Amino acid sequence: MTDLLALHRQNPDAYPFLLQSAVADAGRHANARYDILFAFPGETLVLDPAGRLHGAVSGTDDFLTALDEMWRQAGKDRSRPGDVPFAGGWFLYLGYELANQIEPRLRLPMPAGALPVASATRIPAAILNDHRRRETLLVAETRDQLQRVQTDFANLSPTPPAALPQLTLHEDPPDSYLRGVERVKQYIVEGDVFQVNLSRAWRGERPADLMPADVYAALCRANPAPFAGLACFPGGSIISSSPERLLQLHDRIAETRPIAGTRPRSATNAGDRALKRELIAHPKERAEHIMLIDLERNDLGRVCQPGTVSVDEMMALETYAHVHHIVSNVRGRLRDDVTPGQAIRATFPGGTITGCPKERCMAIIAELEQTARGAYTGSLGYLNHDGDLDLNILIRTIILDA
């Protein structure tokens, strides 16, 4: 199969976005069949940090409403060959602060960098690696685009990733984080929330020669995961090795795959087995996971046909390079009138990275973290012309400012 990262590295302007199933033996992993390199970005719908919407759609300042209108205008009857997941549409980036438009009562701090709050970039062509069939597929809307991809393939000269320089990182003050945890405990006792997911960041100075593709390659080697992604924008790059799916729409079936409950890996097989038994039996982990399943069922229930929302995989254990996770899968059939933007609105951001109830948790997170999350706990993914989409949750993520 083709080295898609090498093609991005050779021409990042033509191939700026990569979604990759960076797990060992990806062909056997149910959610890791394809890698997708998105080609030849076109017009882009952008929500900037000032709340202004830029792009071809006018008459609204709401990003998801504009996304739906752009999708309708492009035509939604274009077919895809076989089970290819993407054959033209949009690459999506949704920053965490898009939640301000979804829950208007929120007053989340806005990011200060040059990355957009959200964007949808028109993508007419892509290169896909199918791990199950061990083959590379080219998809394009015109013969000229297909020929251009083939020419770039012919001229491809893979280069090994450069060694990363030593970076000095500064951690957010632990004392501040621990004070936030104590305040969350008070909110729980007072009945505001059941759980809040606080975060903390590490920051450092970016060397001028630090390339996003090299950082991404190093991250995927260190922490391979099924929903990894690299997205390069004029204002910076998003690099993620995420294990978690926020939302998939396929043939009008909506699925979300919450992860809640974690234990570290052991150095031995016997130790791994013991840690997994302890994780799945722990009453706190089980209670938290079931609470978040209920939250996701409620989110999907807003846009799915009555009686169709179900949990078809309940508290499964998944093992990754460094941790074990408890994972479930919640699915339902969309109502006939529901658009892609409405499905995103019902589920974004993911409850596993906010807490429950979601809106109150986001307000508390803003109060205690006192900074914008930006890309972190947002989403990368794609939207097809036929309305199918797939979005991850941006955890285990690095943001490189331009």
Tab-separated table of C-alpha atoms in Angstrom:
chain	number	residue	atom	x	y	z
A	1	MET	CA	0.000	0.000	0.000
A	2	THR	CA	1.012	3.611	-0.544
A	3	ASP	CA	2.837	5.704	2.058
A	4	LEU	CA	0.199	8.412	2.388
A	5	LEU	CA	2.208	10.434	4.884
A	6	ALA	CA	5.072	10.619	2.377
A	7	LEU	CA	2.692	12.054	-0.229
A	8	HIS	CA	1.500	14.652	2.291
A	9	ARG	CA	5.098	15.462	3.221
A	10	GLN	CA	5.996	15.950	-0.463
A	11	ASN	CA	3.120	18.371	-1.125
A	12	PRO	CA	1.223	19.444	2.019
A	13	ASP	CA	-0.703	22.149	0.169
A	14	ALA	CA	-2.262	19.614	-2.208
A	15	TYR	CA	-2.679	16.902	0.455
A	16	PRO	CA	-3.221	18.760	3.749
A	17	PHE	CA	-5.423	16.300	5.647
A	18	LEU	CA	-4.833	12.680	6.671
A	19	LEU	CA	-7.091	10.393	8.698
A	20	GLN	CA	-5.381	7.154	9.569
A	21	SER	CA	-6.028	3.912	11.406
A	22	ALA	CA	-2.630	3.813	13.058
A	23	VAL	CA	-3.001	0.533	14.941
A	24	ALA	CA	-1.114	-2.714	14.591
A	25	ASP	CA	-2.873	-5.190	12.294
A	26	ALA	CA	-5.423	-2.543	11.296
A	27	GLY	CA	-7.117	-4.878	8.821
A	28	ARG	CA	-8.466	-6.969	11.707
A	29	HIS	CA	-9.633	-3.995	13.766
A	30	ALA	CA	-13.342	-3.282	13.260
A	31	ASN	CA	-12.843	0.504	13.237
A	32	ALA	CA	-9.460	0.669	11.534
A	33	ARG	CA	-9.937	-0.526	7.982
A	34	TYR	CA	-9.080	2.622	6.011
A	35	ASP	CA	-6.552	5.434	5.872
A	36	ILE	CA	-7.676	8.483	3.867
A	37	LEU	CA	-5.467	11.234	2.434
A	38	PHE	CA	-7.641	14.128	1.266
A	39	ALA	CA	-6.544	15.871	-1.930
A	40	PHE	CA	-6.877	19.245	-3.652
A	41	PRO	CA	-8.731	21.381	-1.071
A	42	GLY	CA	-11.237	23.811	-2.523
A	43	GLU	CA	-13.559	26.411	-1.077
A	44	THR	CA	-13.733	26.432	2.700
A	45	LEU	CA	-16.431	27.406	5.152
A	46	VAL	CA	-14.713	28.937	8.198
A	47	LEU	CA	-15.947	30.091	11.595
A	48	ASP	CA	-13.289	32.427	13.005
A	49	PRO	CA	-12.597	33.147	16.706
A	50	ALA	CA	-14.543	36.414	16.462
A	51	GLY	CA	-17.676	34.459	15.558
A	52	ARG	CA	-17.667	35.510	11.899
A	53	LEU	CA	-18.532	33.001	9.199
A	54	HIS	CA	-16.554	33.062	5.947
A	55	GLY	CA	-17.401	31.100	2.825
A	56	ALA	CA	-19.835	30.609	-0.005
A	57	VAL	CA	-22.967	30.362	2.150
A	58	SER	CA	-24.625	33.589	3.248
A	59	GLY	CA	-27.624	34.468	5.373
A	60	THR	CA	-26.519	32.799	8.609
A	61	ASP	CA	-23.754	33.068	11.202
A	62	ASP	CA	-24.346	29.506	12.411
A	63	PHE	CA	-21.650	27.120	11.196
A	64	LEU	CA	-23.682	23.890	11.221
A	65	THR	CA	-26.638	25.562	9.487
A	66	ALA	CA	-24.256	26.825	6.808
A	67	LEU	CA	-22.673	23.374	6.509
A	68	ASP	CA	-26.075	21.841	5.840
A	69	GLU	CA	-26.852	24.494	3.240
A	70	MET	CA	-23.523	23.911	1.491
A	71	TRP	CA	-24.204	20.160	1.522
A	72	ARG	CA	-27.682	20.661	0.011
A	73	GLN	CA	-26.388	23.016	-2.685
A	74	ALA	CA	-23.699	20.547	-3.763
A	75	GLY	CA	-26.234	17.779	-4.304
A	76	LYS	CA	-26.551	14.719	-2.132
A	77	ASP	CA	-27.273	11.976	-4.655
A	78	ARG	CA	-23.709	11.203	-5.736
A	79	SER	CA	-22.995	7.516	-5.330
A	80	ARG	CA	-19.866	5.897	-3.915
A	81	PRO	CA	-18.303	2.739	-5.325
A	82	GLY	CA	-18.770	-0.320	-3.123
A	83	ASP	CA	-17.939	0.226	0.527
A	84	VAL	CA	-15.447	3.055	-0.034
A	85	PRO	CA	-15.999	5.423	2.919
A	86	PHE	CA	-15.200	8.685	1.077
A	87	ALA	CA	-15.556	9.682	-2.571
A	88	GLY	CA	-15.803	13.463	-2.463
A	89	GLY	CA	-17.301	15.917	-0.011
A	90	TRP	CA	-15.768	17.930	2.845
A	91	PHE	CA	-13.025	17.586	5.407
A	92	LEU	CA	-14.348	18.783	8.763
A	93	TYR	CA	-12.584	20.361	11.703
A	94	LEU	CA	-14.718	21.247	14.708
A	95	GLY	CA	-12.999	23.048	17.573
A	96	TYR	CA	-14.372	22.593	21.080
A	97	GLU	CA	-15.652	26.190	21.193
A	98	LEU	CA	-18.143	25.457	18.402
A	99	ALA	CA	-20.233	24.471	21.430
A	100	ASN	CA	-20.949	28.194	21.931
A	101	GLN	CA	-23.197	28.049	18.848
A	102	ILE	CA	-24.746	24.718	19.838
A	103	GLU	CA	-25.568	25.790	23.416
A	104	PRO	CA	-26.128	29.576	23.154
A	105	ARG	CA	-26.233	30.032	26.941
A	106	LEU	CA	-22.578	29.028	27.150
A	107	ARG	CA	-19.870	31.674	27.251
A	108	LEU	CA	-16.786	29.608	26.538
A	109	PRO	CA	-13.515	31.546	26.144
A	110	MET	CA	-12.461	31.708	22.513
A	111	PRO	CA	-9.058	30.471	21.292
A	112	ALA	CA	-6.394	33.104	20.719
A	113	GLY	CA	-4.416	31.344	17.971
A	114	ALA	CA	-4.827	31.495	14.218
A	115	LEU	CA	-6.717	28.214	13.847
A	116	PRO	CA	-10.414	28.543	13.007
A	117	VAL	CA	-13.102	27.575	15.481
A	118	ALA	CA	-14.527	25.278	12.809
A	119	SER	CA	-14.031	24.651	9.115
A	120	ALA	CA	-15.426	22.565	6.267
A	121	THR	CA	-13.094	22.250	3.283
A	122	ARG	CA	-14.364	21.043	-0.080
A	123	ILE	CA	-12.451	17.892	-1.111
A	124	PRO	CA	-12.912	16.466	-4.641
A	125	ALA	CA	-10.361	13.636	-4.493
A	126	ALA	CA	-8.711	11.254	-2.047
A	127	ILE	CA	-6.322	8.325	-1.762
A	128	LEU	CA	-7.412	5.457	0.472
A	129	ASN	CA	-5.467	2.533	1.883
A	130	ASP	CA	-7.706	-0.471	2.559
A	131	HIS	CA	-5.973	-2.492	5.282
A	132	ARG	CA	-8.339	-5.438	4.928
A	133	ARG	CA	-7.744	-5.941	1.213
A	134	ARG	CA	-4.198	-4.595	1.268
A	135	GLU	CA	-4.810	-2.222	-1.634
A	136	THR	CA	-4.743	1.489	-2.437
A	137	LEU	CA	-7.767	3.194	-4.008
A	138	LEU	CA	-7.908	6.517	-5.843
A	139	VAL	CA	-11.181	8.433	-5.969
A	140	ALA	CA	-11.793	11.703	-7.793
A	141	GLU	CA	-14.664	13.686	-9.229
A	142	THR	CA	-12.890	14.402	-12.542
A	143	ARG	CA	-10.407	12.593	-14.776
A	144	ASP	CA	-7.989	15.527	-14.490
A	145	GLN	CA	-7.890	15.152	-10.711
A	146	LEU	CA	-7.339	11.420	-11.033
A	147	GLN	CA	-4.487	11.995	-13.483
A	148	ARG	CA	-2.920	14.536	-11.133
A	149	VAL	CA	-2.934	12.036	-8.261
A	150	GLN	CA	-1.390	9.377	-10.497
A	151	THR	CA	1.344	11.813	-11.549
A	152	ASP	CA	2.108	12.670	-7.935
A	153	PHE	CA	2.322	8.950	-7.167
A	154	ALA	CA	4.782	8.445	-9.992
A	155	ASN	CA	6.981	11.260	-8.688
A	156	LEU	CA	6.814	10.163	-5.054
A	157	SER	CA	10.164	9.691	-3.366
A	158	PRO	CA	9.536	8.613	0.237
A	159	THR	CA	11.796	10.162	2.839
A	160	PRO	CA	12.274	8.841	6.360
A	161	PRO	CA	10.900	11.039	9.138
A	162	ALA	CA	13.406	13.393	10.686
A	163	ALA	CA	14.535	12.932	14.268
A	164	LEU	CA	12.583	15.231	16.542
A	165	PRO	CA	14.552	17.865	18.457
A	166	GLN	CA	14.498	17.951	22.229
A	167	LEU	CA	11.647	20.156	23.408
A	168	THR	CA	11.245	21.874	26.746
A	169	LEU	CA	7.604	21.610	27.767
A	170	HIS	CA	5.936	23.545	30.553
A	171	GLU	CA	3.088	21.835	32.364
A	172	ASP	CA	0.039	23.733	33.576
A	173	PRO	CA	0.464	24.200	37.352
A	174	PRO	CA	-0.611	21.013	39.173
A	175	ASP	CA	-1.848	23.039	42.159
A	176	SER	CA	-4.344	24.878	39.965
A	177	TYR	CA	-5.590	21.602	38.514
A	178	LEU	CA	-5.988	20.022	41.960
A	179	ARG	CA	-7.924	23.064	43.200
A	180	GLY	CA	-10.211	22.577	40.215
A	181	VAL	CA	-10.770	18.939	41.169
A	182	GLU	CA	-11.768	19.985	44.692
A	183	ARG	CA	-14.209	22.548	43.270
A	184	VAL	CA	-15.711	19.865	41.019
A	185	LYS	CA	-16.254	17.682	44.084
A	186	GLN	CA	-18.191	20.559	45.655
A	187	TYR	CA	-20.342	20.911	42.538
A	188	ILE	CA	-21.077	17.172	42.686
A	189	VAL	CA	-22.080	17.359	46.361
A	190	GLU	CA	-24.277	20.383	45.606
A	191	GLY	CA	-26.061	18.440	42.850
A	192	ASP	CA	-24.920	20.507	39.854
A	193	VAL	CA	-23.244	17.617	38.045
A	194	PHE	CA	-22.426	13.931	38.264
A	195	GLN	CA	-18.950	14.203	36.752
A	196	VAL	CA	-16.688	16.816	35.124
A	197	ASN	CA	-13.708	16.052	32.892
A	198	LEU	CA	-11.042	18.645	33.631
A	199	SER	CA	-7.904	18.821	31.515
A	200	ARG	CA	-4.467	20.381	31.682
A	201	ALA	CA	-1.973	21.257	28.980
A	202	TRP	CA	1.740	21.130	28.244
A	203	ARG	CA	3.209	24.007	26.237
A	204	GLY	CA	6.553	24.646	24.602
A	205	GLU	CA	8.363	26.750	22.010
A	206	ARG	CA	8.152	25.275	18.515
A	207	PRO	CA	11.487	25.060	16.661
A	208	ALA	CA	11.268	26.563	13.185
A	209	ASP	CA	12.246	23.275	11.529
A	210	LEU	CA	9.728	21.118	13.413
A	211	MET	CA	7.470	19.660	10.720
A	212	PRO	CA	3.908	18.502	11.503
A	213	ALA	CA	4.369	15.258	9.546
A	214	ASP	CA	7.390	14.298	11.647
A	215	VAL	CA	5.553	14.979	14.907
A	216	TYR	CA	2.568	12.987	13.655
A	217	ALA	CA	4.743	10.018	12.680
A	218	ALA	CA	6.410	10.021	16.099
A	219	LEU	CA	3.068	10.240	17.910
A	220	CYS	CA	1.601	7.335	15.942
A	221	ARG	CA	4.671	5.218	16.633
A	222	ALA	CA	4.435	5.964	20.353
A	223	ASN	CA	0.651	5.741	20.641
A	224	PRO	CA	-0.999	3.989	17.662
A	225	ALA	CA	-4.779	4.400	17.618
A	226	PRO	CA	-7.676	3.827	15.183
A	227	PHE	CA	-8.812	7.464	14.805
A	228	ALA	CA	-5.504	9.256	14.248
A	229	GLY	CA	-5.377	12.413	12.181
A	230	LEU	CA	-3.175	15.183	10.794
A	231	ALA	CA	-4.693	18.451	9.603
A	232	CYS	CA	-2.546	21.329	8.333
A	233	PHE	CA	-4.119	24.778	8.101
A	234	PRO	CA	-2.547	28.184	7.358
A	235	GLY	CA	-2.831	29.029	11.059
A	236	GLY	CA	-1.356	25.825	12.432
A	237	SER	CA	-1.570	22.050	12.494
A	238	ILE	CA	-3.585	19.517	14.495
A	239	ILE	CA	-1.903	16.193	15.245
A	240	SER	CA	-3.821	13.451	17.021
A	241	SER	CA	-3.683	9.758	17.824
A	242	SER	CA	-7.191	9.309	19.158
A	243	PRO	CA	-8.875	6.010	20.015
A	244	GLU	CA	-12.390	7.457	20.107
A	245	ARG	CA	-15.186	7.979	17.591
A	246	LEU	CA	-17.614	10.829	18.235
A	247	LEU	CA	-20.139	10.132	15.473
A	248	GLN	CA	-20.521	8.008	12.378
A	249	LEU	CA	-23.437	8.283	9.954
A	250	HIS	CA	-23.762	5.451	7.427
A	251	ASP	CA	-26.921	4.653	5.455
A	252	ARG	CA	-28.927	6.758	7.950
A	253	ILE	CA	-27.600	4.777	10.938
A	254	ALA	CA	-25.948	6.980	13.572
A	255	GLU	CA	-23.326	5.500	15.882
A	256	THR	CA	-21.258	6.909	18.716
A	257	ARG	CA	-18.590	4.948	20.546
A	258	PRO	CA	-17.924	6.313	24.058
A	259	ILE	CA	-14.763	5.421	25.951
A	260	ALA	CA	-14.851	5.726	29.739
A	261	GLY	CA	-12.710	3.695	32.095
A	262	THR	CA	-8.951	3.289	31.815
A	263	ARG	CA	-6.119	1.270	33.292
A	264	PRO	CA	-2.426	1.254	32.286
A	265	ARG	CA	-0.845	-1.669	30.476
A	266	SER	CA	1.317	-4.115	32.395
A	267	ALA	CA	4.736	-5.372	31.387
A	268	THR	CA	3.402	-8.967	31.471
A	269	ASN	CA	0.416	-10.802	30.003
A	270	ALA	CA	-0.642	-11.950	33.461
A	271	GLY	CA	-0.495	-8.390	34.725
A	272	ASP	CA	-2.576	-7.183	31.763
A	273	ARG	CA	-5.239	-9.796	32.482
A	274	ALA	CA	-5.394	-8.761	36.137
A	275	LEU	CA	-5.687	-5.066	35.267
A	276	LYS	CA	-8.484	-5.747	32.773
A	277	ARG	CA	-10.416	-7.805	35.336
A	278	GLU	CA	-10.014	-5.053	37.911
A	279	LEU	CA	-11.109	-2.373	35.425
A	280	ILE	CA	-14.273	-4.092	34.213
A	281	ALA	CA	-15.324	-5.031	37.765
A	282	HIS	CA	-14.672	-1.659	39.411
A	283	PRO	CA	-17.977	-0.139	40.619
A	284	LYS	CA	-16.864	3.458	40.024
A	285	GLU	CA	-15.761	2.720	36.444
A	286	ARG	CA	-18.964	0.806	35.685
A	287	ALA	CA	-21.196	3.525	37.132
A	288	GLU	CA	-19.387	6.266	35.210
A	289	HIS	CA	-19.499	4.331	31.954
A	290	ILE	CA	-23.215	3.541	32.234
A	291	MET	CA	-23.946	7.205	33.013
A	292	LEU	CA	-22.143	8.245	29.830
A	293	ILE	CA	-23.942	5.590	27.781
A	294	ASP	CA	-27.211	7.118	28.972
A	295	LEU	CA	-25.973	10.576	27.952
A	296	GLU	CA	-25.117	9.316	24.462
A	297	ARG	CA	-28.461	7.518	24.160
A	298	ASN	CA	-30.159	10.794	25.016
A	299	ASP	CA	-28.059	12.702	22.452
A	300	LEU	CA	-28.882	10.250	19.656
A	301	GLY	CA	-32.511	10.180	20.752
A	302	ARG	CA	-32.830	13.824	19.704
A	303	VAL	CA	-32.290	12.952	16.040
A	304	CYS	CA	-33.184	9.254	15.729
A	305	GLN	CA	-36.506	7.548	15.105
A	306	PRO	CA	-38.316	6.636	18.339
A	307	GLY	CA	-37.501	3.158	19.558
A	308	THR	CA	-34.392	2.712	17.399
A	309	VAL	CA	-31.651	3.829	19.805
A	310	SER	CA	-29.866	0.853	21.347
A	311	VAL	CA	-26.550	-0.213	22.841
A	312	ASP	CA	-25.287	-2.941	20.528
A	313	GLU	CA	-21.909	-3.311	22.248
A	314	MET	CA	-21.885	-2.912	26.020
A	315	MET	CA	-18.732	-2.328	28.068
A	316	ALA	CA	-16.232	-4.126	25.866
A	317	LEU	CA	-12.545	-4.036	26.752
A	318	GLU	CA	-10.107	-2.654	24.180
A	319	THR	CA	-6.346	-2.731	24.618
A	320	TYR	CA	-3.992	-0.140	23.134
A	321	ALA	CA	-0.254	0.457	23.317
A	322	HIS	CA	-0.294	1.929	26.817
A	323	VAL	CA	-3.791	1.498	28.272
A	324	HIS	CA	-6.901	-0.666	28.516
A	325	HIS	CA	-10.269	1.057	27.933
A	326	ILE	CA	-13.940	0.246	28.507
A	327	VAL	CA	-15.814	0.970	25.269
A	328	SER	CA	-19.471	0.777	24.239
A	329	ASN	CA	-21.321	1.408	20.983
A	330	VAL	CA	-24.636	3.279	20.815
A	331	ARG	CA	-26.631	3.397	17.582
A	332	GLY	CA	-29.969	4.467	16.156
A	333	ARG	CA	-31.714	5.192	12.847
A	334	LEU	CA	-31.926	8.876	11.938
A	335	ARG	CA	-35.313	10.449	11.327
A	336	ASP	CA	-35.915	11.131	7.653
A	337	ASP	CA	-35.698	14.913	8.110
A	338	VAL	CA	-32.382	14.994	9.997
A	339	THR	CA	-29.383	16.567	8.253
A	340	PRO	CA	-25.683	15.948	8.931
A	341	GLY	CA	-25.382	19.280	10.722
A	342	GLN	CA	-28.323	18.456	12.973
A	343	ALA	CA	-26.773	15.103	13.889
A	344	ILE	CA	-23.509	16.845	14.792
A	345	ARG	CA	-25.415	19.449	16.815
A	346	ALA	CA	-27.056	16.692	18.869
A	347	THR	CA	-23.791	14.964	19.782
A	348	PHE	CA	-21.008	17.576	19.821
A	349	PRO	CA	-18.879	17.813	21.854
A	350	GLY	CA	-18.677	14.255	23.131
A	351	GLY	CA	-19.998	13.621	26.612
A	352	THR	CA	-16.960	11.548	27.551
A	353	ILE	CA	-14.773	14.671	27.434
A	354	THR	CA	-17.190	17.047	29.174
A	355	GLY	CA	-19.126	15.087	31.781
A	356	CYS	CA	-22.786	14.928	32.677
A	357	PRO	CA	-25.010	16.906	32.312
A	358	LYS	CA	-23.116	18.240	29.341
A	359	GLU	CA	-24.034	21.936	29.250
A	360	ARG	CA	-23.458	22.549	32.971
A	361	CYS	CA	-20.182	20.629	32.795
A	362	MET	CA	-18.939	22.819	29.944
A	363	ALA	CA	-19.721	25.946	31.962
A	364	ILE	CA	-17.781	24.551	34.935
A	365	ILE	CA	-14.873	23.538	32.693
A	366	ALA	CA	-14.684	27.106	31.361
A	367	GLU	CA	-14.752	28.487	34.912
A	368	LEU	CA	-11.986	26.197	36.188
A	369	GLU	CA	-9.686	25.791	33.174
A	370	GLN	CA	-9.942	29.529	32.347
A	371	THR	CA	-8.667	29.042	28.815
A	372	ALA	CA	-9.980	27.877	25.474
A	373	ARG	CA	-9.471	24.230	24.560
A	374	GLY	CA	-9.340	24.940	20.830
A	375	ALA	CA	-8.778	21.738	18.875
A	376	TYR	CA	-8.481	19.616	22.017
A	377	THR	CA	-11.677	17.580	22.576
A	378	GLY	CA	-13.058	18.851	19.280
A	379	SER	CA	-13.241	16.650	16.165
A	380	LEU	CA	-11.660	15.832	12.834
A	381	GLY	CA	-13.470	13.898	10.146
A	382	TYR	CA	-15.282	14.032	6.839
A	383	LEU	CA	-18.725	14.468	5.292
A	384	ASN	CA	-19.729	12.745	2.049
A	385	HIS	CA	-22.110	14.114	-0.560
A	386	ASP	CA	-24.638	11.424	0.410
A	387	GLY	CA	-24.677	12.554	4.056
A	388	ASP	CA	-22.480	9.828	5.513
A	389	LEU	CA	-19.811	11.129	7.865
A	390	ASP	CA	-17.246	10.036	10.424
A	391	LEU	CA	-15.801	12.166	13.241
A	392	ASN	CA	-13.269	11.404	15.942
A	393	ILE	CA	-12.748	13.053	19.330
A	394	LEU	CA	-9.486	14.974	19.486
A	395	ILE	CA	-7.802	13.520	22.537
A	396	ARG	CA	-4.094	12.622	22.773
A	397	THR	CA	-3.588	15.646	20.589
A	398	ILE	CA	-0.844	18.153	19.778
A	399	ILE	CA	-1.472	21.603	18.305
A	400	LEU	CA	1.393	23.281	16.444
A	401	ASP	CA	0.965	27.007	15.914
A	402	ALA	CA	2.116	28.286	12.543
